[in-house]
Each structure stands twice: as structure tokens, then as C-alpha cells.
Amino acid sequence: MASKPCAVCKILREPCGTNCIYKPHFTSDSARFQDVHQIFGAVNVAKIFNRLGSEDREIAANCLSYAAEARRRDPISGVYGMKLYYESILNDVEQEIRSALNELETNLGPDQVPKFFDIPIPDDFLNTTASLDSYIEKIKNLTTVEKNNLLQFWKRENQKMGDGASTSAGPSTAFGEKHQ
């Protein structure tokens, strides 16, 4: 018995063999391909896939699916509308953080509020898929000496901030050099 053709081959009315480049990404009953086909067209998807290597096709399939779903939800703005929506949420959160920091500075004094932009970030932080839970576990497993060293770091940073130097210049140069 022959296997069912993938969603792309079915629409293009092409034979769907075992080495079909679309089959791993759009199965025969793929509801996700219906949105992609409606927005971009099966012929355009085929052109895109034929230009890409096998390692990039999964990324392309996910991007096309994401963009098609965004366009289905918001026919006018699509992905751009989602970007604007999430940017507005981010701006609201940043405003709440600034407000909370101002309130802390008012109640505790500016020299008692920790400066979170100086928190050391591991070099592999952006390369890992680890959640915050793994870092919390690492902190819980620190030895007493390691915890004291971390506290000393905070005391040194607070002393630097209390030396009369302006804090309006932004993050320290060590942070800027490390993450540029």
C-alpha cells in the first residue's frame, strides 16, 4: 500500500516519494499547511523549499507557518501587528520597573537600591535553552564560600555606586564590552 502524499504534493498533484522534501514538514493531514497554502500558495512554498538546504527547511516551515497564522489572526498587520503588540507589553513592563525603582529610591534611598544591570551573566546564557529554574537550582547549590563571594560582589558594587560618581552614564564598561 502506497503512503499518503504530503499536503504540498497533494495540492501540486505531484507524486510523493519516500525522499519528498515536504513530507517531514507538512504531513498529508497537516492543518498547518492549509494556512500556509492559503496565504503563500503551494507553488511559492515549493520554490522556497527547493532553494534551501535540508537543514534550513524546518526553519522555513516554522517561519511560514508562524507568518501564515499571524496573517490569519490579523489580516492587515500579520507578524508586524504581533511585534507591535509585544513591544507595547514590553514597554509597559519597563515602565512598571522604572516606577518601582523610583518608589524604592524614594523609600529606601538611591544608594540602597541594587543596580540590576550589573548582574553577571554567564557567557553561554543566550546559547542555552535552560529555564530560570536551572539557575535557581545552581544558586541553591552554592557553597557558603561561593554565597559569601557573591554577597561581597554586591557590597563592592554598592560601594562603587555610593562613591559620588554619576550613575546616569548607563551600565559599566565591563558589561558593555562583554555583550557587544
Short mmCIF file of C-alpha atoms in Angstrom, two decimals, residues 58-169:
data_model
loop_
_atom_site.label_atom_id
_atom_site.label_comp_id
_atom_site.label_asym_id
_atom_site.label_seq_id
_atom_site.Cartn_x
_atom_site.Cartn_y
_atom_site.Cartn_z
CA GLU A 58 12.45 23.05 9.09
CA ILE A 59 13.17 26.67 9.98
CA ALA A 60 11.42 27.82 6.79
CA ALA A 61 8.39 25.62 7.50
CA ASN A 62 8.11 27.02 11.03
CA CYS A 63 8.54 30.62 9.84
CA LEU A 64 5.97 30.22 7.07
CA SER A 65 3.52 28.59 9.49
CA TYR A 66 4.04 31.34 12.07
CA ALA A 67 3.62 34.12 9.50
CA ALA A 68 0.54 32.46 7.98
CA GLU A 69 -1.10 32.04 11.38
CA ALA A 70 -0.31 35.66 12.24
CA ARG A 71 -1.81 36.80 8.94
CA ARG A 72 -4.91 34.67 9.55
CA ARG A 73 -5.38 36.22 13.01
CA ASP A 74 -4.64 39.76 11.85
CA PRO A 75 -5.14 40.07 8.07
CA ILE A 76 -3.96 43.70 7.99
CA SER A 77 -0.77 43.66 10.08
CA GLY A 78 0.19 39.99 10.38
CA VAL A 79 3.52 39.43 12.13
CA TYR A 80 4.14 43.16 12.35
CA GLY A 81 0.96 43.57 14.40
CA MET A 82 2.16 40.86 16.78
CA LYS A 83 5.52 42.62 17.06
CA LEU A 84 3.82 45.90 17.94
CA TYR A 85 1.60 44.16 20.48
CA TYR A 86 4.53 42.51 22.26
CA GLU A 87 6.57 45.71 22.13
CA SER A 88 3.73 47.54 23.88
CA ILE A 89 3.67 44.86 26.59
CA LEU A 90 7.45 45.17 26.97
CA ASN A 91 7.22 48.96 27.21
CA ASP A 92 4.52 48.66 29.88
CA VAL A 93 6.68 46.26 31.90
CA GLU A 94 9.73 48.53 31.55
CA GLN A 95 7.64 51.48 32.73
CA GLU A 96 6.43 49.47 35.74
CA ILE A 97 10.04 48.55 36.57
CA ARG A 98 11.13 52.20 36.36
CA SER A 99 8.20 53.19 38.56
CA ALA A 100 9.06 50.50 41.13
CA LEU A 101 12.73 51.56 41.15
CA ASN A 102 11.73 55.19 41.67
CA GLU A 103 9.47 54.17 44.55
CA LEU A 104 12.28 52.11 46.10
CA GLU A 105 14.71 55.01 45.75
CA THR A 106 12.19 57.31 47.42
CA ASN A 107 11.53 54.93 50.32
CA LEU A 108 15.00 53.41 50.82
CA GLY A 109 17.32 55.97 49.31
CA PRO A 110 19.12 55.77 45.97
CA ASP A 111 22.22 54.10 47.44
CA GLN A 112 20.20 51.15 48.80
CA VAL A 113 18.56 50.09 45.53
CA PRO A 114 20.50 47.33 43.72
CA LYS A 115 21.61 48.09 40.18
CA PHE A 116 20.43 45.05 38.25
CA PHE A 117 22.22 45.90 35.02
CA ASP A 118 25.50 44.88 36.70
CA ILE A 119 24.40 41.32 37.46
CA PRO A 120 27.00 38.96 35.98
CA ILE A 121 25.54 36.94 33.11
CA PRO A 122 27.16 33.65 32.09
CA ASP A 123 28.72 33.69 28.62
CA ASP A 124 26.51 30.79 27.50
CA PHE A 125 23.27 32.33 28.81
CA LEU A 126 21.80 33.08 25.38
CA ASN A 127 23.04 29.83 23.86
CA THR A 128 21.27 27.53 26.28
CA THR A 129 17.64 26.55 26.36
CA ALA A 130 17.76 26.24 30.13
CA SER A 131 14.96 27.80 32.07
CA LEU A 132 15.27 30.07 35.05
CA ASP A 133 14.72 27.02 37.26
CA SER A 134 18.16 25.63 36.41
CA TYR A 135 19.82 28.88 37.52
CA ILE A 136 17.79 28.90 40.73
CA GLU A 137 18.99 25.35 41.41
CA LYS A 138 22.59 26.46 40.79
CA ILE A 139 22.17 29.27 43.31
CA LYS A 140 20.64 26.90 45.86
CA ASN A 141 23.60 24.53 45.44
CA LEU A 142 26.26 27.19 46.05
CA THR A 143 28.61 26.55 48.93
CA THR A 144 28.81 29.01 51.81
CA VAL A 145 32.07 30.41 50.43
CA GLU A 146 30.52 30.93 46.99
CA LYS A 147 27.49 32.64 48.53
CA ASN A 148 29.77 34.94 50.56
CA ASN A 149 31.75 35.78 47.40
CA LEU A 150 28.52 36.69 45.65
CA LEU A 151 27.47 38.89 48.56
CA GLN A 152 30.89 40.57 48.52
CA PHE A 153 30.33 41.34 44.84
CA TRP A 154 27.10 43.16 45.71
CA LYS A 155 28.78 45.09 48.54
CA ARG A 156 31.60 46.20 46.19
CA GLU A 157 29.05 47.31 43.59
CA ASN A 158 27.07 49.27 46.18
CA GLN A 159 30.27 50.97 47.36
CA LYS A 160 31.10 51.94 43.78
CA MET A 161 27.63 53.42 43.37
CA GLY A 162 27.97 55.32 46.65
CA ASP A 163 31.28 57.00 45.76
CA GLY A 164 29.58 60.05 44.27
CA ALA A 165 30.06 59.03 40.66
CA SER A 166 27.16 59.66 38.36
CA THR A 167 25.01 56.62 37.64
CA SER A 168 23.31 58.26 34.68
CA ALA A 169 26.02 57.17 32.26
#
